[in-house]
CSV table of N, CA and C in Angstrom, one decimal:
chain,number,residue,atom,x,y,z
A,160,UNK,N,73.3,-13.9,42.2
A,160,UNK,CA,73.8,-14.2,40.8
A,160,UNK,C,73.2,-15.5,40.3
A,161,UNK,N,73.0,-15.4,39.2
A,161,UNK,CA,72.2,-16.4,38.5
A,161,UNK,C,73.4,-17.6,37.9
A,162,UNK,N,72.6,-18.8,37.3
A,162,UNK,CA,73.7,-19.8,37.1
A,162,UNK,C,73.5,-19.4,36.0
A,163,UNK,N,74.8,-19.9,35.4
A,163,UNK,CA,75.1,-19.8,33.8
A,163,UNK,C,73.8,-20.5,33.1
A,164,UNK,N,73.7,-20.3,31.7
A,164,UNK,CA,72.6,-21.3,31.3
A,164,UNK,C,73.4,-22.1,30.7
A,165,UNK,N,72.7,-23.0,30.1
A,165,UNK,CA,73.1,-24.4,29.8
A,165,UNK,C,73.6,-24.3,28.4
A,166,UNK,N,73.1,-23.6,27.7
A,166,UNK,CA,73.4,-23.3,26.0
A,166,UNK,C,73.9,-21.8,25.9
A,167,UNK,N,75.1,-22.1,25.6
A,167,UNK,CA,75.5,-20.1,25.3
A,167,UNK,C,76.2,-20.4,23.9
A,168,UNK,N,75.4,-20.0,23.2
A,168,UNK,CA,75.4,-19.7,21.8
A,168,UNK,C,77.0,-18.8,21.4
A,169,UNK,N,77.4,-18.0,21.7
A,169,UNK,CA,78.7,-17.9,21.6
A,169,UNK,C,79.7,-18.3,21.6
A,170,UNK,N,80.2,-19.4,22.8
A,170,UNK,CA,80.6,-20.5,23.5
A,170,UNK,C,80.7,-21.4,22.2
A,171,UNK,N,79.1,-21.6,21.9
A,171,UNK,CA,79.2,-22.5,20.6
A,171,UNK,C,79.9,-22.0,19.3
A,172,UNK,N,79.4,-20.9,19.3
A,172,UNK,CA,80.5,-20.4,17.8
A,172,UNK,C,82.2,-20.4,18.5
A,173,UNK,N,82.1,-20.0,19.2
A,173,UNK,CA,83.6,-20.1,19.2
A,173,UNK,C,84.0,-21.6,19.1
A,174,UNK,N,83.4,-22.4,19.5
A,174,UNK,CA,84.6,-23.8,19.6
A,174,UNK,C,83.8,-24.6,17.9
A,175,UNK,N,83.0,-24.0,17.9
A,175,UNK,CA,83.0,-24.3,16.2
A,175,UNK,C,83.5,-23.9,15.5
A,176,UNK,N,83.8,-22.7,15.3
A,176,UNK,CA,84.9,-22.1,14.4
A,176,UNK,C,85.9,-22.6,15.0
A,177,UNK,N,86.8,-22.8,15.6
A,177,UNK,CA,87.7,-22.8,16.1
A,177,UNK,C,87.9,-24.4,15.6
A,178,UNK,N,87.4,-25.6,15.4
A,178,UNK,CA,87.8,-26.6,15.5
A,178,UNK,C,87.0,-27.0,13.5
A,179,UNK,N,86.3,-26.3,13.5
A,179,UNK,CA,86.5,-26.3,11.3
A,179,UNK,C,87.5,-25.8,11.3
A,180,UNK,N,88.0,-24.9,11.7
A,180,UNK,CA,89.5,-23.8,11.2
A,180,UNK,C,90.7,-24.9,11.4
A,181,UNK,N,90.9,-25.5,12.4
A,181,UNK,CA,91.9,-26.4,12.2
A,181,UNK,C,91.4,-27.6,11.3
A,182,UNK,N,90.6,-28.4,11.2
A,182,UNK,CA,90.0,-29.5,10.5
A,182,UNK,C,90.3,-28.7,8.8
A,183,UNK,N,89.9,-27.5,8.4
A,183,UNK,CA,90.4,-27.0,7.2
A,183,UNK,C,91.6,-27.1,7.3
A,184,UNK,N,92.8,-26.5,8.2
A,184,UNK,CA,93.9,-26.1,7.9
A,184,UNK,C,94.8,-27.8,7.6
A,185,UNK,N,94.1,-28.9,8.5
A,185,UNK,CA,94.6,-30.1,8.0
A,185,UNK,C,94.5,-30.7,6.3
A,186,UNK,N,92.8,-30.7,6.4
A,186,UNK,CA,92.4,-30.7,4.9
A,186,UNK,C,93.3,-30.3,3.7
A,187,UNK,N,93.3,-28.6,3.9
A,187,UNK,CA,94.4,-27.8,2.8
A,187,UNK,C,95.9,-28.6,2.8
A,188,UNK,N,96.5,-29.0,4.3
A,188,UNK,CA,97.7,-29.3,4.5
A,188,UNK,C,97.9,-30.6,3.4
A,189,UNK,N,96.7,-31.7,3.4
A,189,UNK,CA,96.7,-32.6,2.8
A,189,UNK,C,96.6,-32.9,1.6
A,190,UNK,N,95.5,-31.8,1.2
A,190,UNK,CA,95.2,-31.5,-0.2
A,190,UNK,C,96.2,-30.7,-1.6
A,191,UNK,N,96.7,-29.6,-1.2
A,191,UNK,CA,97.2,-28.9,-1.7
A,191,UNK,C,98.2,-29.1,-2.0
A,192,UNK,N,99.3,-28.9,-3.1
A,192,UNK,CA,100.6,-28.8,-3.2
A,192,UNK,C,101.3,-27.7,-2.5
A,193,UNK,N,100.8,-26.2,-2.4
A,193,UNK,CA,101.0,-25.1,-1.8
A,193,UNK,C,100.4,-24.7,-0.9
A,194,UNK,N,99.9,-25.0,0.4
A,194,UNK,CA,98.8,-24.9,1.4
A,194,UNK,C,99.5,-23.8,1.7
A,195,UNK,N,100.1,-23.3,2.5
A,195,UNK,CA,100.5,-22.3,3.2
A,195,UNK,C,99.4,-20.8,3.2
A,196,UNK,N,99.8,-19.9,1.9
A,196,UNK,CA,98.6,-19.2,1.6
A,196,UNK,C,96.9,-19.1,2.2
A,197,UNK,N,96.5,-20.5,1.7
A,197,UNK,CA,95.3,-21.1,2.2
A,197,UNK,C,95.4,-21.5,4.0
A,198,UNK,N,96.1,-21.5,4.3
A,198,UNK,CA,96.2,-22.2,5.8
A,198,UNK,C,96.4,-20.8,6.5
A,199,UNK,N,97.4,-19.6,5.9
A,199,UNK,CA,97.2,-18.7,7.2
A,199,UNK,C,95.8,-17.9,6.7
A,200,UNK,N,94.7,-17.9,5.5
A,200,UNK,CA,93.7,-17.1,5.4
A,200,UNK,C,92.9,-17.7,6.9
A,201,UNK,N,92.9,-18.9,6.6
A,201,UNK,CA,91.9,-19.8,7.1
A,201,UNK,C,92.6,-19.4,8.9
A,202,UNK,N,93.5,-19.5,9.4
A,202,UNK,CA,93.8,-18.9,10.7
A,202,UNK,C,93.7,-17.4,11.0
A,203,UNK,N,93.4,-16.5,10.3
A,203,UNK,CA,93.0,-15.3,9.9
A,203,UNK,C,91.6,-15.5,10.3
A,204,UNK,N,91.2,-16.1,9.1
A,204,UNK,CA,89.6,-16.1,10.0
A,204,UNK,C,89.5,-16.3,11.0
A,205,UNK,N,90.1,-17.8,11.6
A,205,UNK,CA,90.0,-18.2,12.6
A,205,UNK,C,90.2,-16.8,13.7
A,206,UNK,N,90.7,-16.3,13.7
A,206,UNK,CA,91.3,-15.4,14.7
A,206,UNK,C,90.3,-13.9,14.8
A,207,UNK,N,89.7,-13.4,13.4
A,207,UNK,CA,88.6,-12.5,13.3
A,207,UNK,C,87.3,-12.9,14.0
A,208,UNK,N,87.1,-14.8,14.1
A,208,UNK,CA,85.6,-15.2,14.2
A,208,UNK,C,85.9,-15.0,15.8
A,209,UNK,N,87.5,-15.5,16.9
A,209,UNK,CA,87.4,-15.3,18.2
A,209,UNK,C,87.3,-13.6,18.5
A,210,UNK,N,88.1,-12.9,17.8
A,210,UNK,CA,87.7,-12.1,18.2
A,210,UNK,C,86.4,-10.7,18.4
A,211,UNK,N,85.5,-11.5,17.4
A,211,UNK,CA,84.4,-10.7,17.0
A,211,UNK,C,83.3,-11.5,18.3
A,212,UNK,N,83.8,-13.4,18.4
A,212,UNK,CA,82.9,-13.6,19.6
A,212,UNK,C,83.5,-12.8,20.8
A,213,UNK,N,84.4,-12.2,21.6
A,213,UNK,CA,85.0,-11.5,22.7
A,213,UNK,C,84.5,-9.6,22.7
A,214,UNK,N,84.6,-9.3,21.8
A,214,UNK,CA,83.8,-8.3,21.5
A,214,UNK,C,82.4,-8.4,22.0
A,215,UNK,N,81.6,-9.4,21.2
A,215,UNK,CA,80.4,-9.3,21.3
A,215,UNK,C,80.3,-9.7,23.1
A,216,UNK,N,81.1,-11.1,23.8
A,216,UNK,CA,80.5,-11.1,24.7
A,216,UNK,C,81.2,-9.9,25.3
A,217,UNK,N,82.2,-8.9,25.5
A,217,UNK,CA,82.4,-7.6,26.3
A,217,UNK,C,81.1,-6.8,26.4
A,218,UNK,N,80.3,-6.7,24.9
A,218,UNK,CA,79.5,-5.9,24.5
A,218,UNK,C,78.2,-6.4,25.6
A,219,UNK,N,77.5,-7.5,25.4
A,219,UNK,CA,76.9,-8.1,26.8
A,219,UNK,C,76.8,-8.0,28.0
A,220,UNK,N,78.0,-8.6,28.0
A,220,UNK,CA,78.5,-8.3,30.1
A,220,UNK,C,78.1,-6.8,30.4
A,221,UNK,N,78.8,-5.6,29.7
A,221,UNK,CA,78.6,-4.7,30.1
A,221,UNK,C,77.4,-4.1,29.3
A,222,UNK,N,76.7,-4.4,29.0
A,222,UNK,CA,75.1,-3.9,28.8
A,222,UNK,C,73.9,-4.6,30.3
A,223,UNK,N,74.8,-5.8,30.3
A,223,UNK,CA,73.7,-6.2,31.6
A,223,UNK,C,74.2,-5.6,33.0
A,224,UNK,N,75.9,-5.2,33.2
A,224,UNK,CA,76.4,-4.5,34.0
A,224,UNK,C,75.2,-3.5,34.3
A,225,UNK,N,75.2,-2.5,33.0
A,225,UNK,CA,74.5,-1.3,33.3
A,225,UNK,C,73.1,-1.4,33.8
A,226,UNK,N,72.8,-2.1,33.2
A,226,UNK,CA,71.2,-2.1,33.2
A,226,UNK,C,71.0,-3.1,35.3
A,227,UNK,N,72.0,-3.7,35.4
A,227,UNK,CA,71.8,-4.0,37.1
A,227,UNK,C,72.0,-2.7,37.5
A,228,UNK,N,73.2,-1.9,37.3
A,228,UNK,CA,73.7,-0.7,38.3
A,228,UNK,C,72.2,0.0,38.6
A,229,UNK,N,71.5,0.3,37.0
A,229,UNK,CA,70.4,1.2,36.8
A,229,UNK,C,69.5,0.8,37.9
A,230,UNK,N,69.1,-0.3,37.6
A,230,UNK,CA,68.5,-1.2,38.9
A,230,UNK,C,68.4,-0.9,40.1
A,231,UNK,N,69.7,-1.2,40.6
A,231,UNK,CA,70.4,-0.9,42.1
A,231,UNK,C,69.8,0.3,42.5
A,232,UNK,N,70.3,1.6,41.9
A,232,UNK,CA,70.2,3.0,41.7
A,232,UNK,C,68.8,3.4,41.9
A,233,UNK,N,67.8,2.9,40.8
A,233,UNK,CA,66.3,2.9,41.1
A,233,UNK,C,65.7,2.2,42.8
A,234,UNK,N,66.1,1.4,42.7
A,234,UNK,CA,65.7,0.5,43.7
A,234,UNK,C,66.2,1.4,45.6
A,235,UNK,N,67.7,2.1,45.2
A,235,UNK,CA,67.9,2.5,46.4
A,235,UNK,C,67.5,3.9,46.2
A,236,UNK,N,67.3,4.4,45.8
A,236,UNK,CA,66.3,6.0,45.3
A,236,UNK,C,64.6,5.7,45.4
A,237,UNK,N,63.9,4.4,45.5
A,237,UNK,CA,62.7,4.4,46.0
A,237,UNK,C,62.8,4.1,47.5
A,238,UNK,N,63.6,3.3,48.5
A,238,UNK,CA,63.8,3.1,49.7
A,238,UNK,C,63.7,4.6,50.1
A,239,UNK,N,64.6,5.4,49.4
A,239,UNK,CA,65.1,6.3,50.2
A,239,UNK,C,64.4,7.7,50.4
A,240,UNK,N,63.0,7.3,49.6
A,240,UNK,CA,62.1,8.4,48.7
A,240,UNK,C,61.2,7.8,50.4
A,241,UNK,N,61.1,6.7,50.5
A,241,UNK,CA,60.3,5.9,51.7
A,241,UNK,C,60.7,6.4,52.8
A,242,UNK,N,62.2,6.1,53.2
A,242,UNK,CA,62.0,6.4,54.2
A,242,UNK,C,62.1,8.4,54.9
A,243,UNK,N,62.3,9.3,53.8
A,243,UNK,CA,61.7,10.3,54.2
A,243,UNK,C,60.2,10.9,54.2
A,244,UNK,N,59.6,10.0,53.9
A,244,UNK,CA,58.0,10.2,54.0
A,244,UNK,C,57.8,9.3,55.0
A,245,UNK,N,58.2,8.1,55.6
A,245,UNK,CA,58.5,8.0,56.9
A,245,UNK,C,58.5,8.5,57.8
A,246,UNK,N,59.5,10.1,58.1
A,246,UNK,CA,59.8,10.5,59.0
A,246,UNK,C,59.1,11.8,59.1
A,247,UNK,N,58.3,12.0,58.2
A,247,UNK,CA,56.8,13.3,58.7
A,247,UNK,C,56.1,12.6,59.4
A,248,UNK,N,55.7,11.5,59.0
A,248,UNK,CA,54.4,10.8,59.9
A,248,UNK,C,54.5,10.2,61.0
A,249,UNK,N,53.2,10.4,61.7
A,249,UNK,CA,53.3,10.6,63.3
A,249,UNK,C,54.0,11.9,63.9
A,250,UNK,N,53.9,13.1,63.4
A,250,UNK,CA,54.7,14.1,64.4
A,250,UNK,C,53.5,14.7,64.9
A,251,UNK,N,52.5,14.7,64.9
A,251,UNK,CA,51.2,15.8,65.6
A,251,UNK,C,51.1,16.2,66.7
């Protein structure tokens, strides 16, 4: 298994959104006479932007899932192509 990389761009949107979304909801708190409206859109988003990043990384994981399995599957279907061509030779 490989090490994580150093920059995951997801990771990043999430703790970016996630930390404007509250820095807005303070803002509006501060600004507004009626924030409320404005504060749950803005945690609405908040909550659409986590879960469209969770989606997307599900969507990932299991695309590289598949494409190892495919791997595996190829890789032990050429061994196994070997070793019965292995066992004709030398019978004379």
């Amino acid at each position: 298994m490989s090490p994580p990389k150093a920059f995951d761009p997801l990771r990043a949107l999430a703790i970016g959104s996630q930390a404007l979304g509250f820095v807005m909801i303070f803002v509006l708190g501060t600004t507004l006479d009626h924030p409320r409206p404005w504060q749950g859109l803005t945690l609405g988003l908040m909550l659409v932007v986590a879960l469209v990043v969770a989606i997307v990384r599900r969507y990932r994981n299991n695309r590289l899932q598949k494409f190892r399995d495919e791997r595996r599957q190829r890789l032990l279907g050429d061994d196994e192509g070997d070793e019965e061509a292995g066992d004709g030779e030398g019978r004379d």
